[in-house]
Amino acid sequence: MEDNLVIYYSYNLNWNLPKTIQNEAKAFLCQINNEQLPLIFQKYSKECWENAVDVVISIGYPNNKVALPSLYELFKDLNWPGASKALDYLKGLERHVNSIYIENACAKAVEENDTEWLYFLYEVSVQLHINKDDFKDSKLYHGMKNAYEEA
C-alpha cells in the first residue's frame, strides 16, 4: 500500500470530520502493513491522535509493536489527545515490554533535552509499575525521576 494513501486516511481520523469518515479511515488503516503504522500519527494533527490510538489498539500486540514508540511520544504531555487511552492500553501489556519502550522514550527525551517529557514519562512509569530495576541504563531512569522531582 502506498504511504500517501495511508497518510491521506490518517488525516481522515480527525475528530472534527463526520463519524462515518472517521470510521472509514479506521477500518482502512486497520488493514495497512504493520510497518506503516507510525505514519498514522501525523505530527501536527492532534485532532487525529485519539483515533490513531484506536487503530493501534485494534491491531493489537505484537502486530502493532512498530507503533508503540508513537504511543510513548504522546506522553510528552499526558493531556494530549489519545495519551490517556494509550496509557490504559499499555497497562494491559507485560511490564518487560513497556520497560523497553519507556527506556527508549527516556533516551530520546534526554537527547532532545525535553524535561517535560521526562516528567510525564516518570508518571507513566509509576502507573505501569516500572522502576529502575527494569531499565538497562539506570542513569536514564534517574534522569527521568530527577526531572519529575525537580518540577
PDB file of C-alpha atoms in Angstrom, residues 10-144:
ATOM      1  CA  SER A  10      -4.664   9.265   8.739  1.00  0.00           C
ATOM      2  CA  TYR A  11      -5.916  12.838   8.257  1.00  0.00           C
ATOM      3  CA  ASN A  12      -9.439  11.437   7.989  1.00  0.00           C
ATOM      4  CA  LEU A  13      -9.114  10.333  11.616  1.00  0.00           C
ATOM      5  CA  ASN A  14      -9.775  13.982  12.542  1.00  0.00           C
ATOM      6  CA  TRP A  15     -12.453  14.123  15.243  1.00  0.00           C
ATOM      7  CA  ASN A  16     -13.988  17.193  13.532  1.00  0.00           C
ATOM      8  CA  LEU A  17     -14.981  15.130  10.499  1.00  0.00           C
ATOM      9  CA  PRO A  18     -18.242  13.167  10.351  1.00  0.00           C
ATOM     10  CA  LYS A  19     -18.131   9.856  12.254  1.00  0.00           C
ATOM     11  CA  THR A  20     -18.678   7.917   9.025  1.00  0.00           C
ATOM     12  CA  ILE A  21     -15.453   9.335   7.561  1.00  0.00           C
ATOM     13  CA  GLN A  22     -13.550   8.679  10.800  1.00  0.00           C
ATOM     14  CA  ASN A  23     -14.832   5.091  10.949  1.00  0.00           C
ATOM     15  CA  GLU A  24     -13.995   4.526   7.283  1.00  0.00           C
ATOM     16  CA  ALA A  25     -10.461   5.750   7.950  1.00  0.00           C
ATOM     17  CA  LYS A  26     -10.110   3.491  10.999  1.00  0.00           C
ATOM     18  CA  ALA A  27     -11.312   0.462   9.012  1.00  0.00           C
ATOM     19  CA  PHE A  28      -8.887   1.235   6.185  1.00  0.00           C
ATOM     20  CA  LEU A  29      -5.931   1.852   8.496  1.00  0.00           C
ATOM     21  CA  CYS A  30      -6.516  -1.392  10.379  1.00  0.00           C
ATOM     22  CA  GLN A  31      -5.657  -3.154   7.091  1.00  0.00           C
ATOM     23  CA  ILE A  32      -2.337  -1.456   6.333  1.00  0.00           C
ATOM     24  CA  ASN A  33       1.085  -3.085   6.595  1.00  0.00           C
ATOM     25  CA  ASN A  34       2.298  -3.074  10.180  1.00  0.00           C
ATOM     26  CA  GLU A  35       5.456  -1.209   9.116  1.00  0.00           C
ATOM     27  CA  GLN A  36       3.285   1.723   8.006  1.00  0.00           C
ATOM     28  CA  LEU A  37       1.579   2.182  11.381  1.00  0.00           C
ATOM     29  CA  PRO A  38       3.815   5.062  12.535  1.00  0.00           C
ATOM     30  CA  LEU A  39       2.532   7.060   9.538  1.00  0.00           C
ATOM     31  CA  ILE A  40      -0.910   7.381  11.134  1.00  0.00           C
ATOM     32  CA  PHE A  41       0.453   9.732  13.823  1.00  0.00           C
ATOM     33  CA  GLN A  42       0.858  12.957  11.883  1.00  0.00           C
ATOM     34  CA  LYS A  43       2.990  15.369  13.914  1.00  0.00           C
ATOM     35  CA  TYR A  44       0.762  18.441  13.646  1.00  0.00           C
ATOM     36  CA  SER A  45      -2.635  16.732  13.718  1.00  0.00           C
ATOM     37  CA  LYS A  46      -3.523  16.378  17.388  1.00  0.00           C
ATOM     38  CA  GLU A  47      -7.188  16.098  16.444  1.00  0.00           C
ATOM     39  CA  CYS A  48      -6.346  12.754  14.767  1.00  0.00           C
ATOM     40  CA  TRP A  49      -4.275  11.163  17.518  1.00  0.00           C
ATOM     41  CA  GLU A  50      -7.048   9.672  19.645  1.00  0.00           C
ATOM     42  CA  ASN A  51      -8.463   7.800  16.655  1.00  0.00           C
ATOM     43  CA  ALA A  52      -4.925   6.747  15.684  1.00  0.00           C
ATOM     44  CA  VAL A  53      -4.583   5.184  19.131  1.00  0.00           C
ATOM     45  CA  ASP A  54      -7.842   3.304  18.478  1.00  0.00           C
ATOM     46  CA  VAL A  55      -6.316   1.870  15.298  1.00  0.00           C
ATOM     47  CA  VAL A  56      -3.160   0.765  17.129  1.00  0.00           C
ATOM     48  CA  ILE A  57      -5.274  -0.856  19.866  1.00  0.00           C
ATOM     49  CA  SER A  58      -7.469  -2.611  17.280  1.00  0.00           C
ATOM     50  CA  ILE A  59      -4.445  -4.134  15.585  1.00  0.00           C
ATOM     51  CA  GLY A  60      -3.161  -5.436  18.923  1.00  0.00           C
ATOM     52  CA  TYR A  61       0.192  -6.528  20.253  1.00  0.00           C
ATOM     53  CA  PRO A  62       2.552  -7.813  18.839  1.00  0.00           C
ATOM     54  CA  ASN A  63       1.354  -6.744  15.383  1.00  0.00           C
ATOM     55  CA  ASN A  64       1.324  -3.097  16.483  1.00  0.00           C
ATOM     56  CA  LYS A  65       4.740  -3.007  18.124  1.00  0.00           C
ATOM     57  CA  VAL A  66       6.239  -0.759  15.432  1.00  0.00           C
ATOM     58  CA  ALA A  67       3.687   1.894  16.531  1.00  0.00           C
ATOM     59  CA  LEU A  68       4.355   1.647  20.277  1.00  0.00           C
ATOM     60  CA  PRO A  69       7.058   4.368  20.189  1.00  0.00           C
ATOM     61  CA  SER A  70       4.372   6.711  18.816  1.00  0.00           C
ATOM     62  CA  LEU A  71       2.199   5.968  21.847  1.00  0.00           C
ATOM     63  CA  TYR A  72       5.089   6.899  24.129  1.00  0.00           C
ATOM     64  CA  GLU A  73       5.536  10.146  22.199  1.00  0.00           C
ATOM     65  CA  LEU A  74       2.006  11.065  23.232  1.00  0.00           C
ATOM     66  CA  PHE A  75       3.331  11.173  26.784  1.00  0.00           C
ATOM     67  CA  LYS A  76       5.167  14.388  26.003  1.00  0.00           C
ATOM     68  CA  ASP A  77       2.033  15.761  27.628  1.00  0.00           C
ATOM     69  CA  LEU A  78      -0.449  13.464  29.348  1.00  0.00           C
ATOM     70  CA  ASN A  79      -3.188  15.955  28.445  1.00  0.00           C
ATOM     71  CA  TRP A  80      -2.708  15.411  24.723  1.00  0.00           C
ATOM     72  CA  PRO A  81      -5.475  13.641  22.799  1.00  0.00           C
ATOM     73  CA  GLY A  82      -5.083   9.893  22.965  1.00  0.00           C
ATOM     74  CA  ALA A  83      -2.499   9.911  25.778  1.00  0.00           C
ATOM     75  CA  SER A  84      -4.806   8.557  28.495  1.00  0.00           C
ATOM     76  CA  LYS A  85      -6.268   5.963  26.120  1.00  0.00           C
ATOM     77  CA  ALA A  86      -2.726   4.904  25.161  1.00  0.00           C
ATOM     78  CA  LEU A  87      -1.764   4.594  28.818  1.00  0.00           C
ATOM     79  CA  ASP A  88      -4.832   2.467  29.586  1.00  0.00           C
ATOM     80  CA  TYR A  89      -3.914   0.189  26.676  1.00  0.00           C
ATOM     81  CA  LEU A  90      -0.272  -0.111  27.728  1.00  0.00           C
ATOM     82  CA  LYS A  91      -1.356  -1.176  31.216  1.00  0.00           C
ATOM     83  CA  GLY A  92      -2.537  -4.397  29.574  1.00  0.00           C
ATOM     84  CA  LEU A  93       0.895  -5.205  28.138  1.00  0.00           C
ATOM     85  CA  GLU A  94       3.579  -7.035  30.065  1.00  0.00           C
ATOM     86  CA  ARG A  95       5.919  -4.927  32.144  1.00  0.00           C
ATOM     87  CA  HIS A  96       9.053  -6.073  30.314  1.00  0.00           C
ATOM     88  CA  VAL A  97       7.525  -4.906  27.009  1.00  0.00           C
ATOM     89  CA  ASN A  98       6.676  -1.476  28.398  1.00  0.00           C
ATOM     90  CA  SER A  99      10.054  -1.095  30.065  1.00  0.00           C
ATOM     91  CA  ILE A 100      11.833  -1.361  26.707  1.00  0.00           C
ATOM     92  CA  TYR A 101       9.702   1.376  25.155  1.00  0.00           C
ATOM     93  CA  ILE A 102       9.776   3.680  28.148  1.00  0.00           C
ATOM     94  CA  GLU A 103      13.558   3.420  28.335  1.00  0.00           C
ATOM     95  CA  ASN A 104      13.826   4.225  24.629  1.00  0.00           C
ATOM     96  CA  ALA A 105      11.486   7.196  25.086  1.00  0.00           C
ATOM     97  CA  CYS A 106      13.622   8.414  28.000  1.00  0.00           C
ATOM     98  CA  ALA A 107      16.754   8.223  25.859  1.00  0.00           C
ATOM     99  CA  LYS A 108      15.034  10.262  23.152  1.00  0.00           C
ATOM    100  CA  ALA A 109      13.752  12.811  25.703  1.00  0.00           C
ATOM    101  CA  VAL A 110      17.267  13.196  27.120  1.00  0.00           C
ATOM    102  CA  GLU A 111      18.663  13.599  23.604  1.00  0.00           C
ATOM    103  CA  GLU A 112      16.056  16.313  22.912  1.00  0.00           C
ATOM    104  CA  ASN A 113      16.596  17.872  26.363  1.00  0.00           C
ATOM    105  CA  ASP A 114      12.841  17.582  26.958  1.00  0.00           C
ATOM    106  CA  THR A 115      12.436  17.630  30.737  1.00  0.00           C
ATOM    107  CA  GLU A 116       8.648  17.930  30.492  1.00  0.00           C
ATOM    108  CA  TRP A 117       8.508  14.661  28.556  1.00  0.00           C
ATOM    109  CA  LEU A 118      10.774  13.049  31.167  1.00  0.00           C
ATOM    110  CA  TYR A 119       8.409  14.315  33.870  1.00  0.00           C
ATOM    111  CA  PHE A 120       5.412  12.677  32.207  1.00  0.00           C
ATOM    112  CA  LEU A 121       7.362   9.501  31.429  1.00  0.00           C
ATOM    113  CA  TYR A 122       8.063   9.148  35.127  1.00  0.00           C
ATOM    114  CA  GLU A 123       4.342   9.462  35.874  1.00  0.00           C
ATOM    115  CA  VAL A 124       3.662   6.798  33.261  1.00  0.00           C
ATOM    116  CA  SER A 125       6.380   4.509  34.641  1.00  0.00           C
ATOM    117  CA  VAL A 126       4.772   4.684  38.089  1.00  0.00           C
ATOM    118  CA  GLN A 127       1.387   3.727  36.630  1.00  0.00           C
ATOM    119  CA  LEU A 128       2.978   0.876  34.665  1.00  0.00           C
ATOM    120  CA  HIS A 129       4.893  -0.318  37.755  1.00  0.00           C
ATOM    121  CA  ILE A 130       8.240   0.195  36.052  1.00  0.00           C
ATOM    122  CA  ASN A 131      11.206   1.027  38.272  1.00  0.00           C
ATOM    123  CA  LYS A 132      14.972   1.432  37.962  1.00  0.00           C
ATOM    124  CA  ASP A 133      15.498  -2.337  38.037  1.00  0.00           C
ATOM    125  CA  ASP A 134      13.540  -2.569  34.759  1.00  0.00           C
ATOM    126  CA  PHE A 135      15.992  -0.247  32.973  1.00  0.00           C
ATOM    127  CA  LYS A 136      19.184  -1.461  31.347  1.00  0.00           C
ATOM    128  CA  ASP A 137      20.641   2.037  31.798  1.00  0.00           C
ATOM    129  CA  SER A 138      19.812   3.178  35.326  1.00  0.00           C
ATOM    130  CA  LYS A 139      21.123   6.683  34.505  1.00  0.00           C
ATOM    131  CA  LEU A 140      18.143   7.144  32.211  1.00  0.00           C
ATOM    132  CA  TYR A 141      15.760   6.129  34.979  1.00  0.00           C
ATOM    133  CA  HIS A 142      17.399   8.517  37.446  1.00  0.00           C
ATOM    134  CA  GLY A 143      17.335  11.338  34.889  1.00  0.00           C
ATOM    135  CA  MET A 144      13.625  10.764  34.378  1.00  0.00           C
TER     136      MET A 144
END
